[in-house]
Structures are given as C-alpha cells and as structure tokens.
Amino acid sequence: MFRSNSRSNVLLLSLFAVIASLSAMADSHVRIVRLSYIEGGVQISRGAGGAYEKAIVNLPITEGAKLKTSDGRAEVEFEDGSTLRIVADSTVEFSQLSLRDSGAKVSDLKVTSGTAYVNFTGTKNDEFSVSFANQKIALTRAAHLRILIGDEDSSVAVFKGLVQVDSPSGAIEVKKNQTASFDTNSDQHQLAKNIEETAYDSWDDQQNEYHSRYAAKSYNNYSPYAYGTTDLSYYGNFFNAPGYGRVWQPYLAGMGWDPFMDGAWTFNPGFGFGWVSSYPWGWTPYHYGTWLFLPGYGWAWQPGGAWNTFYSQPIVRNAPKSFTPPRPPAGGTSTVVINRGPASTLMGNKLVVRNNSAGLGVPRGQLGNMAKLSQRTQQHGVVTQRVRMQPTAMPPASSAARMGGGRAGAPAGRAGTPSRASQSTSRSQQTMPRSQPAPRMSAPSGSGSHPSGGPPHR
C-alpha cells in the first residue's frame, strides 16, 4: 500500500510539474507590442488563419499577428522604444513575441512584401530578428535599416549601425551607408557602398525625429516601459495635484471630457474584450496606473501599480456621479466602436482644433507649443491652426529602380538630406511645461460638447 501510494504521489507530482511547465510556457508568450501609428488603409490579422480586419491605433499586437497596408502606413512600437514601420503595399508577420526565463524579450518579424523600416534601440540581452525573402538579420546592437522586397530582388540598406545578413550564400556584413542586394532567383548578392533614397525615406526620418525630440528620457520614473511615453510628452503634461501627487493630463481636454469618449472594445481570442483608446497618446494610461477625477482639474492619469495585458480594464477612481464607467459587450466577438467626443479636423494646411478633442485628430509633432494651443481652445472652444504638411510619398517605382546596388551615377551615402521639417519648432518648446495648472472653474459634465469659454487650465 505504501509503495502504491508512493507511485501515485510520484505520478501526481510529475503531472503537476508538466502542468506548471505548460502554464509557464503559455505565460511566456503573453506579450504585447503597440500599433502606435496608422495612416490610410491598414489591416490586421490577429492569429493563425485569421481574417484581415481594419486596424485600430493602439491595438495590442500579439504573437502570430499580421499587418498589411494598401495605400497606408503604419508604425509598431516595442517595449524599449524600438520601432517597425511599413509603407504602402507592405506586409509583415509577427512570428514570435515572447519572453525568455531570464526576462529577455524575443521579437521575430517577417517582412513578406513591400518596404519596412526598422529602428532597433539595442537593448541588452533582448533578441530582435527580421526575416525577408531568403535572408535573416539578427540584431544585437542599435541599428536603423530599410528592407525592400521586389518581385525579383530584395535589399537591405543600413542607415545606422552594423548588421549581419544571413543568406543562402553565407553571412554578409553590411555597414552604415551600405546596401546589400539579393537576387530572388539565385544565391547571388551585391554589396554597394551607397544608399539610394526612396520616396518614403523622408517620412521615416520625420517619425524618428519625432520620437527623438519628444522622448521621455525619465520614463522609468513613471512607466515600466518606453513605448507610448513619447506621445505622452507631446500630447500632454505632468503636474503635481494637491493631495494626489504627480499626475498627467492631455492637452485640449476640458471639464466635459472623460478618458473613454473615443475608442473601441476589441475582442481577442482567449482574452476576451479589451478597451483600445483612439487617442494618439492612448497606450500607457490604459495599460498602467489609474484614471482619477480631480475636483477643479478634471480627469488625470496617475502612474503606478502593475502593467495590464490586453484583456485587463483600466482602473477608474473618484469618478463624478454623471460618469458612466466603460463596460465591455456582454457577448459576441465583433469590435464595438465608441465615438462620444469631438475630434480636430485637417482642412488643407489648416487644422481645426476643438476643445475636448484631447489630441484626437492632431497630427504628431506638427504643432508648436501644445500648452498654449490648449489654453486658447479652453478660452474659445475652437481654434484654427496652420500646420506644416508632411509630403505624401509617391508609390514606389519598380523594384529594380529602388534597389541600392552601386549603379553608375548613384550618389554616395543616403541621397538627399533627411527631413527636418519640425525643427522649426523653437528649442523652448521641445520640453513640455511642467507647471501646475490652475483649477478649472466650470462644473464637470458627462457630455462630449466643449464649453464656450472658461479659464485655461495649463
């Protein structure tokens, strides 16, 4: 009897060990990255064999997802601030997004068509690899590169850093300002000491400059991850609220605004419904911290607590009686869109900025002093602001014309000067003000309409 019980105990312990191991393996794959920017036609397939659907900004991307564009552009932001950008007629697959037992993040991407830009920050111990055609790049140090896939050839151009491309013909080292070209139908390749500029390079430069200019260097003081912090810096500011400590508020938000006016309930198999904010800054405050209603100030976000995954709901405290808390759909799997608030709209080269839009419709990095603009909208309700339009890239030419391959007459280095359109913003405007806003005297309301006036709150 004792021997039988011992065997049973051993079997039970073995079973528990297997279950625990499987659970740990499953947990290691619960990792999300951020769909941080969308322009034009962008679609996403979430999971193996899943149908494509319209993509939503701030949608969490999980392992197995695919992202594709028709006439659009998209940016994906990783936890350490690394980015992947794709332009028109491009497709990328997120083959692996997981964690090692050591905590190191593993990101394995596959570009299957079009053009992709990768800006890897070089976080120590993280594994970041990109595959395209028959080639693969494993990044271990900071690098900025462009991958271009054509019908008969493909190329990788390195703008910053040093990368090694593993191909059927062996390992190829590509340095800064070099381009490696690969023939799809053979194992041949060429290495050119130059980069031919494409129509989308300036757009990629502008996005990199935006992140560099508004990067929150001290994000470790309020967020466990870097992604999303650049947008918090541009679209709002931190201040010390009496009795609450350090909190953050978006610009262009009055007393009639609440943080759930615009967004969507999206369904993820295995996780259920999760809230996805439509605001361009709407990532970190909806996965971390608490939304508070401060009398006289309105809604503000307070950092702290544990980072929430896709299926968790934001925490709301001290809400006014008129506030209706967000509730996920009772059933079904269809996306439910919520549009209760106003949005700023672009008309030609003029942006009609509306109070309580909280940045919705405001292009990233294109306006000057957002704090002053927010004060004006608080006073007048609607303000028209001229913006510097970003050039719209023309559709890429044939793959042969786009390849950087040491052709006669090709310019040395990256052709042209990287776009610095937003450098016209004065240096004094690069750091968002951190002064405490004056209390707003208008009474809170649950509607999405903007007040006709009222004192500025920043």
Short mmCIF file of C-alpha atoms in Angstrom, two decimals:
data_model
loop_
_atom_site.label_atom_id
_atom_site.label_comp_id
_atom_site.label_asym_id
_atom_site.label_seq_id
_atom_site.Cartn_x
_atom_site.Cartn_y
_atom_site.Cartn_z
CA MET A 1 0.00 0.00 0.00
CA PHE A 2 2.79 2.43 0.88
CA ARG A 3 4.60 1.61 -2.37
CA SER A 4 1.39 2.14 -4.34
CA ASN A 5 0.80 5.49 -2.64
CA SER A 6 4.39 6.49 -3.36
CA ARG A 7 3.95 5.71 -7.01
CA SER A 8 0.72 7.66 -7.06
CA ASN A 9 2.41 10.61 -5.39
CA VAL A 10 5.24 10.50 -7.91
CA LEU A 11 2.76 10.42 -10.78
CA LEU A 12 0.80 13.30 -9.29
CA LEU A 13 3.94 15.34 -8.74
CA SER A 14 5.04 14.65 -12.32
CA LEU A 15 1.62 15.68 -13.62
CA PHE A 16 1.69 18.90 -11.61
CA ALA A 17 5.20 19.61 -12.91
CA VAL A 18 4.05 19.16 -16.51
CA ILE A 19 1.02 21.38 -15.96
CA ALA A 20 3.16 24.04 -14.29
CA SER A 21 5.65 23.84 -17.13
CA LEU A 22 2.92 24.23 -19.74
CA SER A 23 1.45 27.15 -17.81
CA ALA A 24 4.85 28.85 -17.63
CA MET A 25 5.35 28.30 -21.35
CA ALA A 26 1.94 29.77 -22.06
CA ASP A 27 2.60 32.79 -19.86
CA SER A 28 5.93 33.40 -21.61
CA HIS A 29 4.04 34.18 -24.81
CA VAL A 30 1.62 36.67 -23.25
CA ARG A 31 3.42 39.73 -24.58
CA ILE A 32 2.01 42.68 -26.48
CA VAL A 33 3.52 45.41 -28.62
CA ARG A 34 1.80 48.59 -29.73
CA LEU A 35 0.31 49.58 -33.06
CA SER A 36 1.37 53.17 -32.48
CA TYR A 37 0.53 54.93 -35.76
CA ILE A 38 -1.90 54.44 -38.65
CA GLU A 39 -2.37 56.46 -41.79
CA GLY A 40 -4.58 55.36 -44.69
CA GLY A 41 -5.57 51.77 -45.37
CA VAL A 42 -4.10 49.41 -42.76
CA GLN A 43 -5.43 45.94 -41.90
CA ILE A 44 -4.54 43.34 -39.28
CA SER A 45 -4.98 39.61 -38.92
CA ARG A 46 -4.74 38.50 -35.29
CA GLY A 47 -3.72 34.88 -35.13
CA ALA A 48 -3.11 31.92 -37.44
CA GLY A 49 -5.57 31.81 -40.31
CA GLY A 50 -7.45 34.82 -39.04
CA ALA A 51 -9.25 37.09 -41.49
CA TYR A 52 -7.96 40.61 -42.03
CA GLU A 53 -9.90 43.45 -40.45
CA LYS A 54 -9.47 47.20 -40.19
CA ALA A 55 -6.64 48.09 -37.85
CA ILE A 56 -7.08 50.49 -34.94
CA VAL A 57 -4.37 52.69 -33.47
CA ASN A 58 -3.16 51.46 -30.06
CA LEU A 59 -4.36 47.95 -30.80
CA PRO A 60 -2.17 45.44 -28.91
CA ILE A 61 -0.29 43.16 -31.30
CA THR A 62 0.38 39.63 -30.14
CA GLU A 63 2.41 36.73 -31.49
CA GLY A 64 1.13 35.41 -34.82
CA ALA A 65 -0.47 38.68 -35.94
CA LYS A 66 -0.02 40.01 -39.48
CA LEU A 67 -0.14 43.65 -40.53
CA LYS A 68 -0.63 44.83 -44.10
CA THR A 69 -1.14 48.11 -45.91
CA SER A 70 -2.79 49.05 -49.19
CA ASP A 71 -2.37 52.80 -49.57
CA GLY A 72 -1.46 53.35 -45.94
CA ARG A 73 1.43 53.44 -43.48
CA ALA A 74 1.82 52.03 -40.01
CA GLU A 75 4.22 52.05 -37.09
CA VAL A 76 4.66 49.39 -34.42
CA GLU A 77 6.40 50.32 -31.18
CA PHE A 78 8.14 47.80 -28.93
CA GLU A 79 8.61 47.96 -25.17
CA ASP A 80 12.08 49.51 -25.34
CA GLY A 81 11.06 52.14 -27.91
CA SER A 82 12.30 50.20 -30.95
CA THR A 83 10.07 50.70 -33.98
CA LEU A 84 8.99 48.94 -37.15
CA ARG A 85 7.38 50.97 -39.93
CA ILE A 86 5.76 49.72 -43.10
CA VAL A 87 4.53 51.79 -46.02
CA ALA A 88 2.10 51.23 -48.90
CA ASP A 89 1.66 47.70 -50.27
CA SER A 90 3.61 46.03 -47.48
CA THR A 91 3.01 43.05 -45.19
CA VAL A 92 4.77 41.97 -42.00
CA GLU A 93 4.20 38.99 -39.74
CA PHE A 94 4.99 38.90 -36.02
CA SER A 95 6.21 35.33 -35.91
CA GLN A 96 7.38 35.42 -32.30
CA LEU A 97 6.78 37.83 -29.43
CA SER A 98 7.84 36.04 -26.27
CA LEU A 99 9.92 36.18 -23.12
CA ARG A 100 12.89 34.09 -22.03
CA ASP A 101 13.07 32.78 -18.47
CA SER A 102 15.69 35.48 -17.91
CA GLY A 103 13.16 38.17 -18.83
CA ALA A 104 14.80 38.92 -22.20
CA LYS A 105 12.32 39.75 -24.92
CA VAL A 106 12.32 37.79 -28.18
CA SER A 107 10.92 39.53 -31.27
CA ASP A 108 10.99 37.66 -34.57
CA LEU A 109 9.45 39.52 -37.52
CA LYS A 110 8.99 38.50 -41.14
CA VAL A 111 8.58 41.07 -43.91
CA THR A 112 6.81 39.29 -46.76
CA SER A 113 6.24 42.19 -49.16
CA GLY A 114 6.86 45.88 -49.67
CA THR A 115 9.11 48.18 -47.65
CA ALA A 116 9.87 48.15 -43.93
CA TYR A 117 11.99 50.40 -41.73
CA VAL A 118 13.48 49.03 -38.51
CA ASN A 119 14.95 51.22 -35.78
CA PHE A 120 16.32 48.96 -33.03
CA THR A 121 17.48 50.63 -29.82
CA GLY A 122 19.89 47.83 -28.95
CA THR A 123 18.52 46.87 -25.54
CA LYS A 124 20.95 44.45 -23.86
CA ASN A 125 20.00 40.76 -23.87
CA ASP A 126 16.87 41.29 -26.00
CA GLU A 127 16.68 39.27 -29.22
CA PHE A 128 15.35 41.10 -32.28
CA SER A 129 15.41 39.45 -35.71
CA VAL A 130 13.90 40.30 -39.08
CA SER A 131 13.46 37.87 -41.98
CA PHE A 132 12.79 38.79 -45.60
CA ALA A 133 12.85 36.70 -48.79
CA ASN A 134 15.59 34.10 -48.07
CA GLN A 135 17.54 36.32 -45.68
CA LYS A 136 17.53 36.90 -41.93
CA ILE A 137 19.02 39.65 -39.77
CA ALA A 138 19.61 39.11 -36.05
CA LEU A 139 20.11 42.49 -34.39
CA THR A 140 22.24 42.67 -31.25
CA ARG A 141 23.27 46.33 -31.37
CA ALA A 142 21.47 49.58 -32.14
CA ALA A 143 20.71 49.85 -35.87
CA HIS A 144 18.47 51.69 -38.32
CA LEU A 145 17.78 49.96 -41.61
CA ARG A 146 15.41 49.64 -44.55
CA ILE A 147 14.24 46.37 -46.07
CA LEU A 148 12.82 46.43 -49.57
CA ILE A 149 11.25 43.43 -51.32
CA GLY A 150 10.61 43.43 -55.05
CA ASP A 151 9.35 40.82 -57.50
CA GLU A 152 12.81 39.63 -58.50
CA ASP A 153 15.13 41.07 -55.89
CA SER A 154 15.34 42.43 -52.38
CA SER A 155 17.70 44.69 -50.46
CA VAL A 156 18.70 45.89 -47.02
CA ALA A 157 20.11 49.40 -46.59
CA VAL A 158 21.79 50.35 -43.30
CA PHE A 159 21.41 53.98 -42.20
CA LYS A 160 22.97 53.45 -38.77
CA GLY A 161 24.93 50.67 -37.14
CA LEU A 162 26.36 47.42 -38.45
CA VAL A 163 24.25 44.36 -39.31
CA GLN A 164 24.92 40.82 -40.42
CA VAL A 165 22.61 39.30 -43.01
CA ASP A 166 22.42 35.51 -43.10
CA SER A 167 21.62 34.36 -46.65
CA PRO A 168 21.86 31.12 -48.68
CA SER A 169 25.26 32.32 -49.91
CA GLY A 170 26.56 32.89 -46.39
CA ALA A 171 26.82 35.71 -43.86
CA ILE A 172 27.16 39.24 -45.24
CA GLU A 173 28.25 42.21 -43.15
CA VAL A 174 26.53 45.47 -44.07
CA LYS A 175 27.86 48.70 -42.60
CA LYS A 176 26.44 52.19 -42.27
CA ASN A 177 25.62 53.78 -45.65
CA GLN A 178 25.86 50.44 -47.45
CA THR A 179 23.24 48.41 -49.33
CA ALA A 180 23.15 44.65 -49.83
CA SER A 181 21.07 43.45 -52.79
CA PHE A 182 19.85 39.88 -53.28
CA ASP A 183 18.59 38.09 -56.38
CA THR A 184 15.41 36.17 -55.58
CA ASN A 185 16.08 33.51 -58.20
CA SER A 186 19.69 32.76 -57.22
CA ASP A 187 22.09 32.89 -54.31
CA GLN A 188 23.91 35.89 -55.74
CA HIS A 189 24.20 39.20 -53.92
CA GLN A 190 25.85 42.59 -54.35
CA LEU A 191 27.24 44.95 -51.73
CA ALA A 192 27.25 48.65 -52.61
CA LYS A 193 28.86 51.48 -50.63
CA ASN A 194 25.90 53.76 -51.06
CA ILE A 195 22.17 54.01 -50.40
CA GLU A 196 19.66 55.11 -53.00
CA GLU A 197 16.89 57.19 -51.45
CA THR A 198 13.29 56.05 -51.85
CA ALA A 199 10.10 58.07 -51.69
CA TYR A 200 9.34 57.06 -48.10
CA ASP A 201 12.73 57.74 -46.51
CA SER A 202 11.84 61.30 -45.52
CA TRP A 203 8.68 60.08 -43.77
CA ASP A 204 10.71 57.55 -41.80
CA ASP A 205 13.15 60.35 -40.87
CA GLN A 206 10.29 62.52 -39.63
CA GLN A 207 8.96 59.77 -37.39
CA ASN A 208 12.40 59.07 -35.95
CA GLU A 209 12.90 62.75 -35.27
CA TYR A 210 9.54 62.96 -33.52
CA HIS A 211 10.46 60.13 -31.19
CA SER A 212 13.90 61.58 -30.56
CA ARG A 213 12.61 65.10 -29.91
CA TYR A 214 9.81 64.17 -27.53
CA ALA A 215 11.22 61.01 -25.99
CA ALA A 216 10.59 60.98 -22.26
CA LYS A 217 14.10 60.29 -21.03
CA SER A 218 12.88 59.80 -17.49
CA TYR A 219 10.12 57.34 -18.34
CA ASN A 220 11.45 54.92 -15.69
CA ASN A 221 10.11 57.37 -13.12
CA TYR A 222 6.53 56.67 -14.15
CA SER A 223 6.36 53.75 -16.60
CA PRO A 224 8.00 50.31 -16.69
CA TYR A 225 8.31 50.53 -20.49
CA ALA A 226 9.37 53.15 -23.02
CA TYR A 227 6.66 52.62 -25.61
CA GLY A 228 3.92 55.25 -25.51
CA THR A 229 5.94 57.75 -23.47
CA THR A 230 6.89 59.91 -26.46
CA ASP A 231 3.23 60.59 -27.18
CA LEU A 232 2.57 61.40 -23.54
CA SER A 233 5.31 64.04 -23.75
CA TYR A 234 3.90 65.66 -26.89
CA TYR A 235 0.15 65.43 -26.25
CA GLY A 236 0.05 66.32 -22.54
CA ASN A 237 2.00 67.19 -19.40
CA PHE A 238 2.65 66.11 -15.83
CA PHE A 239 1.92 68.31 -12.82
CA ASN A 240 1.61 67.95 -9.06
CA ALA A 241 -2.04 67.85 -7.96
CA PRO A 242 -2.68 68.83 -4.31
CA GLY A 243 -3.43 65.69 -2.32
CA TYR A 244 -2.70 63.34 -5.22
CA GLY A 245 0.90 63.90 -6.24
CA ARG A 246 2.24 63.65 -9.77
CA VAL A 247 -0.42 63.16 -12.44
CA TRP A 248 -0.71 63.62 -16.21
CA GLN A 249 -3.39 65.32 -18.31
CA PRO A 250 -3.82 65.52 -22.08
CA TYR A 251 -3.88 68.90 -23.73
CA LEU A 252 -7.11 70.06 -25.36
CA ALA A 253 -9.26 68.46 -22.65
CA GLY A 254 -11.76 70.47 -20.62
CA MET A 255 -14.05 69.64 -17.74
CA GLY A 256 -16.53 67.99 -20.10
CA TRP A 257 -14.01 65.39 -21.26
CA ASP A 258 -13.51 61.87 -19.94
CA PRO A 259 -10.86 59.32 -20.98
CA PHE A 260 -13.36 56.90 -22.54
CA MET A 261 -15.07 59.19 -25.02
CA ASP A 262 -13.35 57.69 -28.04
CA GLY A 263 -12.14 54.15 -28.54
CA ALA A 264 -13.34 50.64 -29.15
CA TRP A 265 -13.97 47.34 -27.43
CA THR A 266 -11.98 44.77 -29.38
CA PHE A 267 -12.06 41.01 -28.94
CA ASN A 268 -9.01 38.81 -28.71
CA PRO A 269 -9.46 35.01 -28.63
CA GLY A 270 -8.53 33.68 -25.22
CA PHE A 271 -8.50 37.13 -23.63
CA GLY A 272 -11.97 38.46 -24.34
CA PHE A 273 -12.79 42.14 -24.81
CA GLY A 274 -10.29 44.88 -24.07
CA TRP A 275 -10.50 48.66 -24.33
CA VAL A 276 -8.47 50.29 -27.12
CA SER A 277 -8.19 54.08 -26.94
CA SER A 278 -8.46 56.15 -30.13
CA TYR A 279 -6.32 58.97 -28.76
CA PRO A 280 -2.81 59.16 -30.26
CA TRP A 281 -1.35 59.05 -26.73
CA GLY A 282 -3.76 56.34 -25.59
CA TRP A 283 -1.43 53.47 -24.76
CA THR A 284 0.34 53.71 -21.40
CA PRO A 285 -2.56 55.31 -19.45
CA TYR A 286 -4.83 52.40 -20.44
CA HIS A 287 -2.43 49.59 -19.52
CA TYR A 288 -0.93 51.05 -16.36
CA GLY A 289 -1.89 53.33 -13.49
CA THR A 290 -5.24 54.85 -12.58
CA TRP A 291 -7.60 57.42 -14.06
CA LEU A 292 -8.68 59.93 -11.40
CA PHE A 293 -11.23 62.71 -11.46
CA LEU A 294 -9.79 65.71 -9.62
CA PRO A 295 -12.30 68.35 -8.48
CA GLY A 296 -11.49 71.61 -10.22
CA TYR A 297 -9.00 69.96 -12.61
CA GLY A 298 -10.91 67.23 -14.43
CA TRP A 299 -9.65 63.80 -15.39
CA ALA A 300 -5.98 62.96 -14.90
CA TRP A 301 -3.87 59.83 -15.08
CA GLN A 302 -1.75 58.71 -12.15
CA PRO A 303 1.08 56.18 -12.77
CA GLY A 304 1.60 53.18 -10.54
CA GLY A 305 0.61 49.58 -9.96
CA ALA A 306 1.04 46.62 -12.30
CA TRP A 307 1.20 46.68 -16.09
CA ASN A 308 -2.03 45.32 -17.59
CA THR A 309 -2.19 42.99 -20.57
CA PHE A 310 -4.64 43.08 -23.45
CA TYR A 311 -7.66 41.79 -21.55
CA SER A 312 -7.40 43.97 -18.45
CA GLN A 313 -9.59 47.02 -17.97
CA PRO A 314 -8.30 50.47 -16.94
CA ILE A 315 -8.81 51.45 -13.30
CA VAL A 316 -11.08 54.43 -12.61
CA ARG A 317 -11.41 56.16 -9.24
CA ASN A 318 -13.18 59.16 -7.73
CA ALA A 319 -15.47 59.48 -10.78
CA PRO A 320 -18.25 62.10 -10.69
CA LYS A 321 -21.85 60.92 -10.39
CA SER A 322 -22.53 61.85 -14.02
CA PHE A 323 -19.80 59.49 -15.28
CA THR A 324 -20.81 56.19 -16.85
CA PRO A 325 -17.98 53.67 -16.44
CA PRO A 326 -16.94 51.79 -19.57
CA ARG A 327 -18.37 48.29 -19.82
CA PRO A 328 -17.35 45.61 -22.32
CA PRO A 329 -20.02 43.99 -24.53
CA ALA A 330 -21.93 41.15 -22.85
CA GLY A 331 -21.31 38.78 -25.75
CA GLY A 332 -20.15 38.33 -29.32
CA THR A 333 -16.74 38.94 -30.84
CA SER A 334 -17.34 42.00 -33.04
CA THR A 335 -15.50 45.25 -32.41
CA VAL A 336 -17.70 47.88 -30.78
CA VAL A 337 -16.64 51.46 -31.59
CA ILE A 338 -17.36 54.33 -29.18
CA ASN A 339 -17.42 57.89 -30.57
CA ARG A 340 -18.72 60.36 -27.99
CA GLY A 341 -16.20 63.16 -28.18
CA PRO A 342 -15.20 65.78 -30.76
CA ALA A 343 -12.15 65.44 -32.98
CA SER A 344 -9.86 68.03 -34.52
CA THR A 345 -10.04 68.02 -38.32
CA LEU A 346 -7.49 68.85 -41.01
CA MET A 347 -8.70 71.09 -43.85
CA GLY A 348 -5.92 71.64 -46.37
CA ASN A 349 -2.99 73.03 -44.41
CA LYS A 350 -5.18 74.23 -41.54
CA LEU A 351 -6.18 72.20 -38.51
CA VAL A 352 -9.48 73.00 -36.80
CA VAL A 353 -8.66 72.24 -33.16
CA ARG A 354 -11.58 71.57 -30.83
CA ASN A 355 -11.67 71.61 -27.07
CA ASN A 356 -12.30 68.17 -25.51
CA SER A 357 -10.73 66.52 -28.55
CA ALA A 358 -7.79 65.67 -26.23
CA GLY A 359 -5.45 65.34 -29.23
CA LEU A 360 -7.77 63.22 -31.37
CA GLY A 361 -7.12 64.26 -34.98
CA VAL A 362 -3.98 66.25 -34.10
CA PRO A 363 -1.02 65.02 -36.21
CA ARG A 364 2.03 64.02 -34.21
CA GLY A 365 4.77 66.61 -33.95
CA GLN A 366 3.20 69.07 -36.40
CA LEU A 367 2.08 71.78 -33.97
CA GLY A 368 4.25 74.10 -31.95
CA ASN A 369 3.50 74.87 -28.31
CA MET A 370 0.68 72.48 -27.44
CA ALA A 371 0.29 74.02 -23.97
CA LYS A 372 -0.55 77.46 -25.41
CA LEU A 373 -2.82 75.92 -28.02
CA SER A 374 -4.65 74.09 -25.26
CA GLN A 375 -5.16 77.34 -23.35
CA ARG A 376 -6.61 79.01 -26.44
CA THR A 377 -9.06 76.18 -27.07
CA GLN A 378 -10.14 76.36 -23.43
CA GLN A 379 -10.94 80.03 -23.95
CA HIS A 380 -12.54 79.88 -27.38
CA GLY A 381 -13.74 76.30 -27.80
CA VAL A 382 -12.45 76.07 -31.39
CA VAL A 383 -9.12 77.32 -32.78
CA THR A 384 -7.75 77.14 -36.32
CA GLN A 385 -4.05 76.39 -36.52
CA ARG A 386 -1.85 76.28 -39.61
CA VAL A 387 0.25 73.12 -39.84
CA ARG A 388 3.29 72.17 -41.87
CA MET A 389 2.12 69.42 -44.18
CA GLN A 390 4.23 66.29 -44.47
CA PRO A 391 4.97 65.37 -48.08
CA THR A 392 2.95 62.45 -49.37
CA ALA A 393 5.22 59.80 -50.79
CA MET A 394 4.55 58.65 -54.32
CA PRO A 395 4.07 54.94 -54.94
CA PRO A 396 7.45 53.19 -55.21
CA ALA A 397 8.90 52.57 -58.64
CA SER A 398 9.80 49.10 -59.92
CA SER A 399 11.93 47.01 -57.60
CA ALA A 400 14.99 47.31 -59.84
CA ALA A 401 14.84 51.09 -59.77
CA ARG A 402 14.51 51.09 -55.98
CA MET A 403 17.47 48.84 -55.31
CA GLY A 404 20.66 50.37 -53.97
CA GLY A 405 23.31 48.42 -55.81
CA GLY A 406 26.29 50.55 -56.76
CA ARG A 407 24.87 51.56 -60.12
CA ALA A 408 26.60 54.14 -62.26
CA GLY A 409 25.76 57.64 -61.16
CA ALA A 410 24.34 56.60 -57.81
CA PRO A 411 25.02 59.17 -55.09
CA ALA A 412 27.34 58.28 -52.24
CA GLY A 413 25.64 57.75 -48.93
CA ARG A 414 21.96 58.34 -48.33
CA ALA A 415 20.70 60.58 -51.09
CA GLY A 416 19.28 63.90 -50.06
CA THR A 417 19.13 65.49 -46.63
CA PRO A 418 16.90 63.83 -44.03
CA SER A 419 13.72 65.78 -43.47
CA ARG A 420 13.86 68.15 -40.55
CA ALA A 421 10.56 69.90 -41.10
CA SER A 422 9.68 70.02 -37.45
CA GLN A 423 12.99 71.62 -36.46
CA SER A 424 11.31 74.97 -36.95
CA THR A 425 9.79 74.41 -33.51
CA SER A 426 11.77 76.55 -31.08
CA ARG A 427 14.02 74.85 -28.54
CA SER A 428 11.99 76.33 -25.72
CA GLN A 429 9.00 74.35 -26.96
CA GLN A 430 10.75 70.98 -27.03
CA THR A 431 10.24 70.39 -23.32
CA MET A 432 6.61 70.46 -22.31
CA PRO A 433 5.87 72.73 -19.36
CA ARG A 434 5.59 71.01 -16.00
CA SER A 435 3.94 73.78 -14.05
CA GLN A 436 0.81 73.09 -12.02
CA PRO A 437 -2.35 74.08 -13.91
CA ALA A 438 -4.85 76.39 -12.38
CA PRO A 439 -8.11 74.71 -11.33
CA ARG A 440 -10.86 74.87 -13.90
CA MET A 441 -13.93 76.58 -12.55
CA SER A 442 -16.55 75.17 -14.92
CA ALA A 443 -18.61 72.34 -13.48
CA PRO A 444 -17.91 68.84 -14.79
CA SER A 445 -20.37 67.37 -17.21
CA GLY A 446 -20.73 63.97 -18.76
CA SER A 447 -21.30 65.24 -22.29
CA GLY A 448 -18.74 65.42 -25.04
CA SER A 449 -19.54 69.01 -26.02
CA HIS A 450 -16.92 71.63 -25.44
CA PRO A 451 -17.55 74.68 -23.25
CA SER A 452 -17.75 78.04 -24.94
CA GLY A 453 -15.10 79.51 -22.73
CA GLY A 454 -13.57 79.24 -19.28
CA PRO A 455 -10.11 79.89 -17.88
CA PRO A 456 -7.14 77.97 -19.20
CA HIS A 457 -6.12 75.02 -17.09
CA ARG A 458 -2.46 74.83 -18.09
#
